[in-house]
């Protein structure tokens, strides 16, 4: 299955940006438990057709791809927002907070130029952010 994720990256590479990160969350649908967010910077022109939507993968495949991503990524940041905090600020804001925190963690290793998010608007990061 071919995915079109490179079209978003290429838009920014063509504008001269070097490090493009993607961020997403897991755990937004369940009624209990934390939300986990990650921010990942992969090398330019990185290819792995298996990396796409984790919800469409088996647990075994996700675990395999986790190892590959951790090995190949230029930088990774992860954030966990507790169920208690979700109850205090709501799931949307908890997801947004987790994405910002994971971006900040990943940005410590590499200065990220652009952040691509999964349909989440983020206005508190001082770089271009595009929701895709």
Short mmCIF file of N, CA, C and O in Angstrom, two decimals:
data_model
loop_
_atom_site.label_atom_id
_atom_site.label_comp_id
_atom_site.label_asym_id
_atom_site.label_seq_id
_atom_site.Cartn_x
_atom_site.Cartn_y
_atom_site.Cartn_z
N UNK A 1 0.85 -1.18 0.00
CA UNK A 1 0.00 0.00 0.00
C UNK A 1 0.90 1.25 0.00
O UNK A 1 1.69 1.46 0.88
N UNK A 2 0.77 2.06 -0.99
CA UNK A 2 1.56 3.29 -1.11
C UNK A 2 0.85 4.40 -0.35
O UNK A 2 -0.33 4.59 -0.48
N UNK A 3 1.59 5.11 0.49
CA UNK A 3 0.97 6.25 1.16
C UNK A 3 1.53 7.54 0.58
O UNK A 3 2.57 7.55 -0.05
N UNK A 4 0.80 8.62 0.79
CA UNK A 4 1.17 9.90 0.19
C UNK A 4 1.76 10.87 1.20
O UNK A 4 1.71 12.08 1.00
N UNK A 5 2.32 10.36 2.28
CA UNK A 5 2.81 11.25 3.33
C UNK A 5 3.95 12.13 2.84
O UNK A 5 4.14 13.23 3.34
N UNK A 6 4.71 11.68 1.87
CA UNK A 6 5.83 12.49 1.39
C UNK A 6 5.38 13.80 0.74
O UNK A 6 6.15 14.73 0.66
N UNK A 7 4.15 13.87 0.27
CA UNK A 7 3.69 15.11 -0.37
C UNK A 7 3.74 16.28 0.61
O UNK A 7 4.09 17.39 0.24
N UNK A 8 3.43 16.04 1.87
CA UNK A 8 3.49 17.11 2.87
C UNK A 8 4.93 17.49 3.18
O UNK A 8 5.27 18.66 3.27
N UNK A 9 5.78 16.48 3.36
CA UNK A 9 7.19 16.74 3.62
C UNK A 9 7.83 17.47 2.46
O UNK A 9 8.56 18.44 2.65
N UNK A 10 7.57 16.98 1.25
CA UNK A 10 8.20 17.57 0.07
C UNK A 10 7.84 19.04 -0.11
O UNK A 10 8.66 19.84 -0.57
N UNK A 11 6.63 19.40 0.25
CA UNK A 11 6.21 20.80 0.18
C UNK A 11 7.19 21.67 0.96
O UNK A 11 7.63 22.73 0.49
N UNK A 12 7.57 21.23 2.16
CA UNK A 12 8.48 22.01 3.00
C UNK A 12 9.94 21.84 2.62
O UNK A 12 10.72 22.79 2.69
N UNK A 13 10.33 20.65 2.18
CA UNK A 13 11.71 20.49 1.68
C UNK A 13 11.94 21.42 0.49
O UNK A 13 12.99 22.05 0.38
N UNK A 14 10.95 21.54 -0.38
CA UNK A 14 11.07 22.42 -1.55
C UNK A 14 11.15 23.89 -1.17
O UNK A 14 11.62 24.71 -1.95
N UNK A 15 10.70 24.23 0.02
CA UNK A 15 10.80 25.61 0.52
C UNK A 15 12.10 25.84 1.29
O UNK A 15 12.34 26.94 1.80
N UNK A 16 12.93 24.80 1.39
CA UNK A 16 14.23 24.94 2.04
C UNK A 16 14.31 24.49 3.48
O UNK A 16 15.35 24.62 4.12
N UNK A 17 13.21 23.95 4.03
CA UNK A 17 13.25 23.45 5.40
C UNK A 17 14.00 22.12 5.43
O UNK A 17 13.94 21.34 4.48
N UNK A 18 14.70 21.85 6.53
CA UNK A 18 15.55 20.66 6.61
C UNK A 18 14.95 19.55 7.48
O UNK A 18 14.96 18.39 7.09
N UNK A 19 14.47 19.90 8.67
CA UNK A 19 13.97 18.88 9.60
C UNK A 19 12.47 19.03 9.80
O UNK A 19 12.00 20.00 10.39
N UNK A 20 11.75 18.03 9.31
CA UNK A 20 10.29 18.05 9.36
C UNK A 20 9.84 16.92 10.28
O UNK A 20 10.22 15.76 10.08
N UNK A 21 9.08 17.28 11.29
CA UNK A 21 8.61 16.30 12.27
C UNK A 21 7.13 16.03 12.06
O UNK A 21 6.38 16.88 11.58
N UNK A 22 6.73 14.85 12.46
CA UNK A 22 5.32 14.50 12.50
C UNK A 22 4.95 14.15 13.92
O UNK A 22 5.75 13.55 14.65
N UNK A 23 3.74 14.53 14.34
CA UNK A 23 3.28 14.20 15.68
C UNK A 23 1.86 13.63 15.62
O UNK A 23 1.07 14.01 14.75
N UNK A 24 1.59 12.72 16.53
CA UNK A 24 0.27 12.10 16.60
C UNK A 24 0.06 11.59 18.02
O UNK A 24 0.98 11.58 18.82
N UNK A 25 -1.15 11.16 18.29
CA UNK A 25 -1.50 10.66 19.61
C UNK A 25 -2.15 9.29 19.50
O UNK A 25 -2.63 8.91 18.45
N UNK A 26 -2.14 8.59 20.62
CA UNK A 26 -2.87 7.33 20.76
C UNK A 26 -3.56 7.37 22.11
O UNK A 26 -3.02 7.91 23.08
N UNK A 27 -4.76 6.85 22.16
CA UNK A 27 -5.48 6.81 23.43
C UNK A 27 -6.56 7.86 23.55
O UNK A 27 -7.14 8.04 24.61
N UNK A 28 -6.85 8.54 22.46
CA UNK A 28 -7.86 9.59 22.52
C UNK A 28 -9.27 9.02 22.52
O UNK A 28 -10.19 9.64 23.03
N UNK A 29 -9.45 7.84 21.98
CA UNK A 29 -10.78 7.24 21.89
C UNK A 29 -11.26 6.54 23.15
O UNK A 29 -12.44 6.61 23.48
N UNK A 30 -10.39 5.85 23.89
CA UNK A 30 -10.85 5.12 25.07
C UNK A 30 -11.41 6.04 26.15
O UNK A 30 -11.05 7.21 26.24
N UNK A 31 -12.25 5.49 26.99
CA UNK A 31 -12.87 6.28 28.05
C UNK A 31 -11.99 6.39 29.28
O UNK A 31 -12.24 7.21 30.15
N UNK A 32 -11.00 5.54 29.42
CA UNK A 32 -10.09 5.58 30.57
C UNK A 32 -8.65 5.46 30.09
O UNK A 32 -8.40 5.02 28.99
N UNK A 33 -7.74 5.86 30.93
CA UNK A 33 -6.32 5.71 30.62
C UNK A 33 -5.72 6.98 30.06
O UNK A 33 -6.41 7.97 29.82
N UNK A 34 -4.40 6.95 29.88
CA UNK A 34 -3.69 8.13 29.42
C UNK A 34 -3.79 8.31 27.91
O UNK A 34 -4.23 7.43 27.19
N UNK A 35 -3.35 9.48 27.45
CA UNK A 35 -3.13 9.70 26.02
C UNK A 35 -1.61 9.81 25.85
O UNK A 35 -0.92 10.42 26.67
N UNK A 36 -1.10 9.12 24.84
CA UNK A 36 0.34 9.10 24.57
C UNK A 36 0.57 9.79 23.24
O UNK A 36 -0.09 9.48 22.24
N UNK A 37 1.49 10.73 23.23
CA UNK A 37 1.82 11.47 22.01
C UNK A 37 3.29 11.25 21.67
O UNK A 37 4.12 11.11 22.56
N UNK A 38 3.56 11.24 20.38
CA UNK A 38 4.94 11.11 19.93
C UNK A 38 5.20 12.12 18.82
O UNK A 38 4.29 12.51 18.08
N UNK A 39 6.45 12.53 18.74
CA UNK A 39 6.91 13.43 17.68
C UNK A 39 8.17 12.79 17.12
O UNK A 39 9.09 12.45 17.87
N UNK A 40 8.21 12.60 15.80
CA UNK A 40 9.31 11.88 15.16
C UNK A 40 9.84 12.66 13.97
O UNK A 40 9.06 13.19 13.17
N UNK A 41 11.17 12.71 13.86
CA UNK A 41 11.83 13.26 12.69
C UNK A 41 12.57 12.12 12.02
O UNK A 41 13.47 11.51 12.61
N UNK A 42 12.16 11.80 10.80
CA UNK A 42 12.84 10.78 10.01
C UNK A 42 13.74 11.46 8.99
O UNK A 42 13.51 12.61 8.63
N UNK A 43 14.75 10.74 8.51
CA UNK A 43 15.63 11.35 7.50
C UNK A 43 14.86 11.72 6.23
O UNK A 43 13.86 11.09 5.88
N UNK A 44 15.35 12.72 5.54
CA UNK A 44 14.74 13.14 4.28
C UNK A 44 14.72 11.95 3.32
O UNK A 44 15.68 11.19 3.25
N UNK A 45 13.61 11.80 2.62
CA UNK A 45 13.41 10.73 1.64
C UNK A 45 13.40 9.34 2.26
O UNK A 45 13.62 8.35 1.59
N UNK A 46 13.14 9.26 3.57
CA UNK A 46 13.06 7.97 4.26
C UNK A 46 11.89 7.18 3.68
O UNK A 46 10.81 7.72 3.46
N UNK A 47 12.11 5.91 3.43
CA UNK A 47 11.08 5.05 2.86
C UNK A 47 10.85 3.83 3.73
O UNK A 47 11.80 3.11 4.05
N UNK A 48 9.62 3.62 4.13
CA UNK A 48 9.18 2.39 4.75
C UNK A 48 7.67 2.37 4.57
O UNK A 48 6.94 3.03 5.31
N UNK A 49 7.21 1.63 3.59
CA UNK A 49 5.79 1.61 3.23
C UNK A 49 4.90 1.08 4.35
O UNK A 49 3.70 1.32 4.36
N UNK A 50 5.49 0.37 5.31
CA UNK A 50 4.69 -0.17 6.41
C UNK A 50 4.31 0.89 7.43
O UNK A 50 3.34 0.72 8.17
N UNK A 51 5.07 1.98 7.49
CA UNK A 51 4.77 3.04 8.46
C UNK A 51 3.68 3.92 7.87
O UNK A 51 3.88 4.61 6.89
N UNK A 52 2.52 3.85 8.50
CA UNK A 52 1.39 4.65 8.05
C UNK A 52 0.45 4.84 9.23
O UNK A 52 0.81 5.51 10.17
N UNK A 53 -0.69 4.20 9.23
CA UNK A 53 -1.68 4.37 10.29
C UNK A 53 -1.58 3.20 11.27
O UNK A 53 -1.95 2.07 10.93
N UNK A 54 -1.14 3.47 12.49
CA UNK A 54 -0.93 2.41 13.47
C UNK A 54 -2.22 1.67 13.82
O UNK A 54 -2.18 0.50 14.21
N UNK A 55 -3.36 2.33 13.67
CA UNK A 55 -4.63 1.68 14.00
C UNK A 55 -4.94 0.53 13.03
O UNK A 55 -5.76 -0.32 13.32
N UNK A 56 -4.29 0.53 11.87
CA UNK A 56 -4.52 -0.51 10.87
C UNK A 56 -3.52 -1.66 10.99
O UNK A 56 -3.51 -2.56 10.17
N UNK A 57 -2.65 -1.60 12.01
CA UNK A 57 -1.60 -2.60 12.18
C UNK A 57 -1.90 -3.52 13.35
O UNK A 57 -2.54 -3.12 14.32
N UNK A 58 -1.38 -4.75 13.28
CA UNK A 58 -1.47 -5.65 14.41
C UNK A 58 -0.49 -5.18 15.49
O UNK A 58 0.45 -4.42 15.22
N UNK A 59 -0.70 -5.65 16.71
CA UNK A 59 0.21 -5.30 17.80
C UNK A 59 1.63 -5.76 17.49
O UNK A 59 2.59 -5.02 17.72
N UNK A 60 1.77 -6.94 16.92
CA UNK A 60 3.11 -7.47 16.58
C UNK A 60 3.79 -6.56 15.54
O UNK A 60 4.98 -6.25 15.67
N UNK A 61 3.05 -6.12 14.54
CA UNK A 61 3.61 -5.25 13.50
C UNK A 61 3.99 -3.89 14.09
O UNK A 61 5.03 -3.33 13.77
N UNK A 62 3.15 -3.35 14.98
CA UNK A 62 3.47 -2.07 15.63
C UNK A 62 4.76 -2.18 16.44
O UNK A 62 5.60 -1.28 16.41
N UNK A 63 4.93 -3.28 17.15
CA UNK A 63 6.15 -3.47 17.94
C UNK A 63 7.38 -3.55 17.05
O UNK A 63 8.43 -2.98 17.37
N UNK A 64 7.25 -4.23 15.93
CA UNK A 64 8.37 -4.34 14.97
C UNK A 64 8.71 -2.95 14.41
O UNK A 64 9.87 -2.55 14.35
N UNK A 65 7.69 -2.20 14.03
CA UNK A 65 7.91 -0.87 13.46
C UNK A 65 8.44 0.10 14.51
O UNK A 65 9.22 1.00 14.18
N UNK A 66 8.05 -0.07 15.76
CA UNK A 66 8.59 0.76 16.84
C UNK A 66 10.12 0.64 16.86
O UNK A 66 10.82 1.65 16.90
N UNK A 67 10.61 -0.60 16.83
CA UNK A 67 12.06 -0.81 16.84
C UNK A 67 12.72 -0.17 15.63
O UNK A 67 13.79 0.44 15.74
N UNK A 68 12.10 -0.28 14.48
CA UNK A 68 12.66 0.29 13.25
C UNK A 68 12.68 1.82 13.34
O UNK A 68 13.68 2.46 13.01
N UNK A 69 11.58 2.40 13.80
CA UNK A 69 11.50 3.86 13.91
C UNK A 69 12.53 4.37 14.92
O UNK A 69 13.25 5.33 14.66
N UNK A 70 12.64 3.72 16.06
CA UNK A 70 13.61 4.16 17.08
C UNK A 70 15.04 4.05 16.56
O UNK A 70 15.90 4.86 16.91
N UNK A 71 15.29 3.07 15.71
CA UNK A 71 16.63 2.90 15.13
C UNK A 71 16.91 3.95 14.06
O UNK A 71 18.01 4.51 14.00
N UNK A 72 15.92 4.24 13.23
CA UNK A 72 16.15 5.07 12.04
C UNK A 72 15.88 6.56 12.24
O UNK A 72 16.37 7.38 11.47
N UNK A 73 15.09 6.91 13.23
CA UNK A 73 14.69 8.31 13.42
C UNK A 73 15.88 9.17 13.81
O UNK A 73 16.78 8.74 14.53
N UNK A 74 15.86 10.41 13.33
CA UNK A 74 16.86 11.39 13.73
C UNK A 74 16.58 11.90 15.13
O UNK A 74 17.50 12.26 15.86
N UNK A 75 15.30 11.94 15.51
CA UNK A 75 14.91 12.38 16.84
C UNK A 75 13.49 11.89 17.13
O UNK A 75 12.66 11.83 16.22
N UNK A 76 13.25 11.57 18.41
CA UNK A 76 11.93 11.12 18.86
C UNK A 76 11.64 11.76 20.21
O UNK A 76 12.51 11.83 21.08
N UNK A 77 10.41 12.23 20.38
CA UNK A 77 9.94 12.71 21.67
C UNK A 77 8.62 12.04 21.99
O UNK A 77 7.80 11.85 21.09
N UNK A 78 8.43 11.67 23.25
CA UNK A 78 7.20 11.01 23.68
C UNK A 78 6.67 11.72 24.92
O UNK A 78 7.46 12.12 25.78
N UNK A 79 5.37 11.85 25.01
CA UNK A 79 4.73 12.47 26.17
C UNK A 79 3.50 11.66 26.54
O UNK A 79 2.77 11.19 25.67
N UNK A 80 3.29 11.51 27.84
CA UNK A 80 2.12 10.80 28.34
C UNK A 80 1.33 11.74 29.24
O UNK A 80 1.89 12.31 30.19
N UNK A 81 0.07 11.92 28.93
CA UNK A 81 -0.82 12.77 29.73
C UNK A 81 -1.77 11.83 30.48
O UNK A 81 -2.47 11.03 29.86
N UNK A 82 -1.78 11.94 31.78
CA UNK A 82 -2.54 11.02 32.62
C UNK A 82 -4.06 11.20 32.47
O UNK A 82 -4.53 12.28 32.07
N UNK A 83 -4.78 10.16 32.85
CA UNK A 83 -6.24 10.23 32.84
C UNK A 83 -6.73 11.34 33.76
O UNK A 83 -7.71 12.03 33.45
N UNK A 84 -6.05 11.53 34.89
CA UNK A 84 -6.44 12.59 35.82
C UNK A 84 -6.34 13.96 35.15
O UNK A 84 -7.25 14.79 35.24
N UNK A 85 -5.23 14.20 34.43
CA UNK A 85 -5.08 15.48 33.75
C UNK A 85 -6.07 15.62 32.60
O UNK A 85 -6.59 16.71 32.35
N UNK A 86 -6.35 14.54 31.91
CA UNK A 86 -7.37 14.57 30.85
C UNK A 86 -8.70 15.03 31.42
O UNK A 86 -9.38 15.88 30.84
N UNK A 87 -9.06 14.48 32.60
CA UNK A 87 -10.32 14.88 33.25
C UNK A 87 -10.31 16.36 33.61
O UNK A 87 -11.36 17.01 33.60
N UNK A 88 -9.15 16.91 33.92
CA UNK A 88 -9.05 18.31 34.32
C UNK A 88 -9.10 19.28 33.14
O UNK A 88 -9.68 20.35 33.24
N UNK A 89 -8.47 18.91 32.01
CA UNK A 89 -8.36 19.87 30.89
C UNK A 89 -9.11 19.44 29.63
O UNK A 89 -9.16 20.20 28.69
N UNK A 90 -9.65 18.27 29.57
CA UNK A 90 -10.39 17.62 28.49
C UNK A 90 -9.44 16.93 27.51
O UNK A 90 -8.26 17.26 27.42
N UNK A 91 -9.97 15.98 26.78
CA UNK A 91 -9.14 15.12 25.92
C UNK A 91 -8.50 15.90 24.77
O UNK A 91 -7.36 15.64 24.40
N UNK A 92 -9.21 16.86 24.21
CA UNK A 92 -8.64 17.64 23.11
C UNK A 92 -7.42 18.42 23.59
O UNK A 92 -6.35 18.38 22.96
N UNK A 93 -7.56 19.13 24.71
CA UNK A 93 -6.43 19.91 25.22
C UNK A 93 -5.31 19.01 25.73
O UNK A 93 -4.13 19.37 25.63
N UNK A 94 -5.66 17.84 26.26
CA UNK A 94 -4.63 16.90 26.70
C UNK A 94 -3.83 16.39 25.50
O UNK A 94 -2.60 16.28 25.56
N UNK A 95 -4.51 16.12 24.40
CA UNK A 95 -3.82 15.68 23.18
C UNK A 95 -2.91 16.78 22.66
O UNK A 95 -1.76 16.53 22.28
N UNK A 96 -3.43 17.99 22.65
CA UNK A 96 -2.63 19.13 22.18
C UNK A 96 -1.39 19.32 23.08
O UNK A 96 -0.28 19.50 22.61
N UNK A 97 -1.61 19.26 24.39
CA UNK A 97 -0.49 19.41 25.34
C UNK A 97 0.56 18.31 25.12
O UNK A 97 1.76 18.58 25.12
N UNK A 98 0.10 17.09 24.93
CA UNK A 98 1.02 15.99 24.70
C UNK A 98 1.83 16.16 23.43
O UNK A 98 3.03 15.85 23.39
N UNK A 99 1.19 16.66 22.38
CA UNK A 99 1.91 16.90 21.13
C UNK A 99 2.97 17.98 21.31
O UNK A 99 4.08 17.87 20.79
N UNK A 100 2.63 19.04 22.03
CA UNK A 100 3.60 20.11 22.28
C UNK A 100 4.77 19.57 23.10
O UNK A 100 5.93 19.82 22.80
N UNK A 101 4.47 18.80 24.14
CA UNK A 101 5.53 18.25 24.98
C UNK A 101 6.43 17.29 24.19
O UNK A 101 7.65 17.31 24.34
N UNK A 102 5.83 16.46 23.35
CA UNK A 102 6.65 15.52 22.56
C UNK A 102 7.49 16.28 21.53
O UNK A 102 8.65 15.92 21.28
N UNK A 103 6.94 17.36 20.96
CA UNK A 103 7.72 18.22 20.06
C UNK A 103 8.93 18.80 20.80
O UNK A 103 10.06 18.77 20.31
N UNK A 104 8.70 19.33 22.00
CA UNK A 104 9.79 19.94 22.76
C UNK A 104 10.88 18.92 23.07
O UNK A 104 12.07 19.24 23.02
N UNK A 105 10.49 17.70 23.39
CA UNK A 105 11.46 16.64 23.68
C UNK A 105 12.27 16.30 22.42
O UNK A 105 13.49 16.21 22.47
N UNK A 106 11.60 16.12 21.30
CA UNK A 106 12.30 15.80 20.05
C UNK A 106 13.18 16.96 19.60
O UNK A 106 14.25 16.76 19.02
N UNK A 107 12.75 18.17 19.87
CA UNK A 107 13.48 19.37 19.45
C UNK A 107 14.78 19.56 20.22
O UNK A 107 15.65 20.32 19.80
N UNK A 108 14.95 18.85 21.33
CA UNK A 108 16.20 18.94 22.10
C UNK A 108 17.38 18.35 21.32
O UNK A 108 18.50 18.79 21.46
N UNK A 109 17.11 17.34 20.52
CA UNK A 109 18.17 16.65 19.78
C UNK A 109 18.43 17.29 18.43
O UNK A 109 19.57 17.37 17.98
N UNK A 110 17.37 17.73 17.77
CA UNK A 110 17.44 18.32 16.42
C UNK A 110 16.53 19.53 16.41
O UNK A 110 15.41 19.47 16.92
N UNK A 111 16.99 20.63 15.84
CA UNK A 111 16.14 21.82 15.74
C UNK A 111 15.12 21.59 14.63
O UNK A 111 15.43 21.65 13.45
N UNK A 112 13.89 21.31 15.04
CA UNK A 112 12.82 21.01 14.09
C UNK A 112 12.40 22.30 13.39
O UNK A 112 12.24 23.34 14.01
N UNK A 113 12.22 22.21 12.07
CA UNK A 113 11.84 23.37 11.25
C UNK A 113 10.34 23.48 11.01
O UNK A 113 9.80 24.58 10.90
N UNK A 114 9.66 22.33 10.91
CA UNK A 114 8.23 22.29 10.59
C UNK A 114 7.63 21.12 11.34
O UNK A 114 8.26 20.07 11.47
N UNK A 115 6.39 21.29 11.81
CA UNK A 115 5.68 20.22 12.49
C UNK A 115 4.39 19.90 11.75
O UNK A 115 3.58 20.79 11.50
N UNK A 116 4.22 18.63 11.40
CA UNK A 116 2.99 18.15 10.78
C UNK A 116 2.19 17.43 11.85
O UNK A 116 2.73 16.59 12.57
N UNK A 117 0.91 17.76 11.98
CA UNK A 117 0.07 17.15 13.01
C UNK A 117 -1.10 16.42 12.36
O UNK A 117 -1.50 16.73 11.24
N UNK A 118 -1.65 15.50 13.11
CA UNK A 118 -2.81 14.75 12.65
C UNK A 118 -4.08 15.52 13.03
O UNK A 118 -4.68 15.28 14.07
N UNK A 119 -4.43 16.47 12.21
CA UNK A 119 -5.68 17.24 12.35
C UNK A 119 -5.77 18.04 13.65
O UNK A 119 -6.85 18.38 14.10
N UNK A 120 -4.64 18.36 14.25
CA UNK A 120 -4.63 19.10 15.50
C UNK A 120 -3.99 20.46 15.27
O UNK A 120 -2.83 20.54 14.85
N UNK A 121 -4.73 21.50 15.53
CA UNK A 121 -4.16 22.85 15.41
C UNK A 121 -3.36 23.17 16.66
O UNK A 121 -3.82 22.98 17.78
N UNK A 122 -2.13 23.63 16.46
CA UNK A 122 -1.25 24.00 17.57
C UNK A 122 -0.67 25.37 17.27
O UNK A 122 0.01 25.56 16.27
N UNK A 123 -0.95 26.33 18.14
CA UNK A 123 -0.51 27.71 17.91
C UNK A 123 0.61 28.14 18.84
O UNK A 123 1.10 29.25 18.73
N UNK A 124 1.04 27.27 19.76
CA UNK A 124 2.03 27.66 20.77
C UNK A 124 3.45 27.26 20.42
O UNK A 124 4.34 27.42 21.24
N UNK A 125 3.66 26.77 19.21
CA UNK A 125 5.00 26.35 18.78
C UNK A 125 5.52 27.40 17.78
O UNK A 125 4.80 27.77 16.86
N UNK A 126 6.77 27.84 17.96
CA UNK A 126 7.30 28.95 17.14
C UNK A 126 7.83 28.57 15.77
O UNK A 126 8.78 29.17 15.27
N UNK A 127 7.25 27.55 15.15
CA UNK A 127 7.63 27.12 13.81
C UNK A 127 6.35 26.88 13.02
O UNK A 127 5.26 26.80 13.61
N UNK A 128 6.45 26.72 11.70
CA UNK A 128 5.24 26.38 10.94
C UNK A 128 4.66 25.05 11.39
O UNK A 128 5.40 24.08 11.61
N UNK A 129 3.35 25.02 11.59
CA UNK A 129 2.62 23.81 11.96
C UNK A 129 1.51 23.63 10.96
O UNK A 129 0.72 24.56 10.71
N UNK A 130 1.45 22.44 10.36
CA UNK A 130 0.38 22.16 9.42
C UNK A 130 -0.37 20.92 9.88
O UNK A 130 0.24 19.89 10.14
N UNK A 131 -1.68 21.05 9.98
CA UNK A 131 -2.49 19.88 10.31
C UNK A 131 -2.86 19.18 9.01
O UNK A 131 -3.27 19.82 8.04
N UNK A 132 -2.65 17.88 9.00
CA UNK A 132 -2.88 17.11 7.78
C UNK A 132 -3.93 16.04 8.00
O UNK A 132 -4.29 15.74 9.10
#
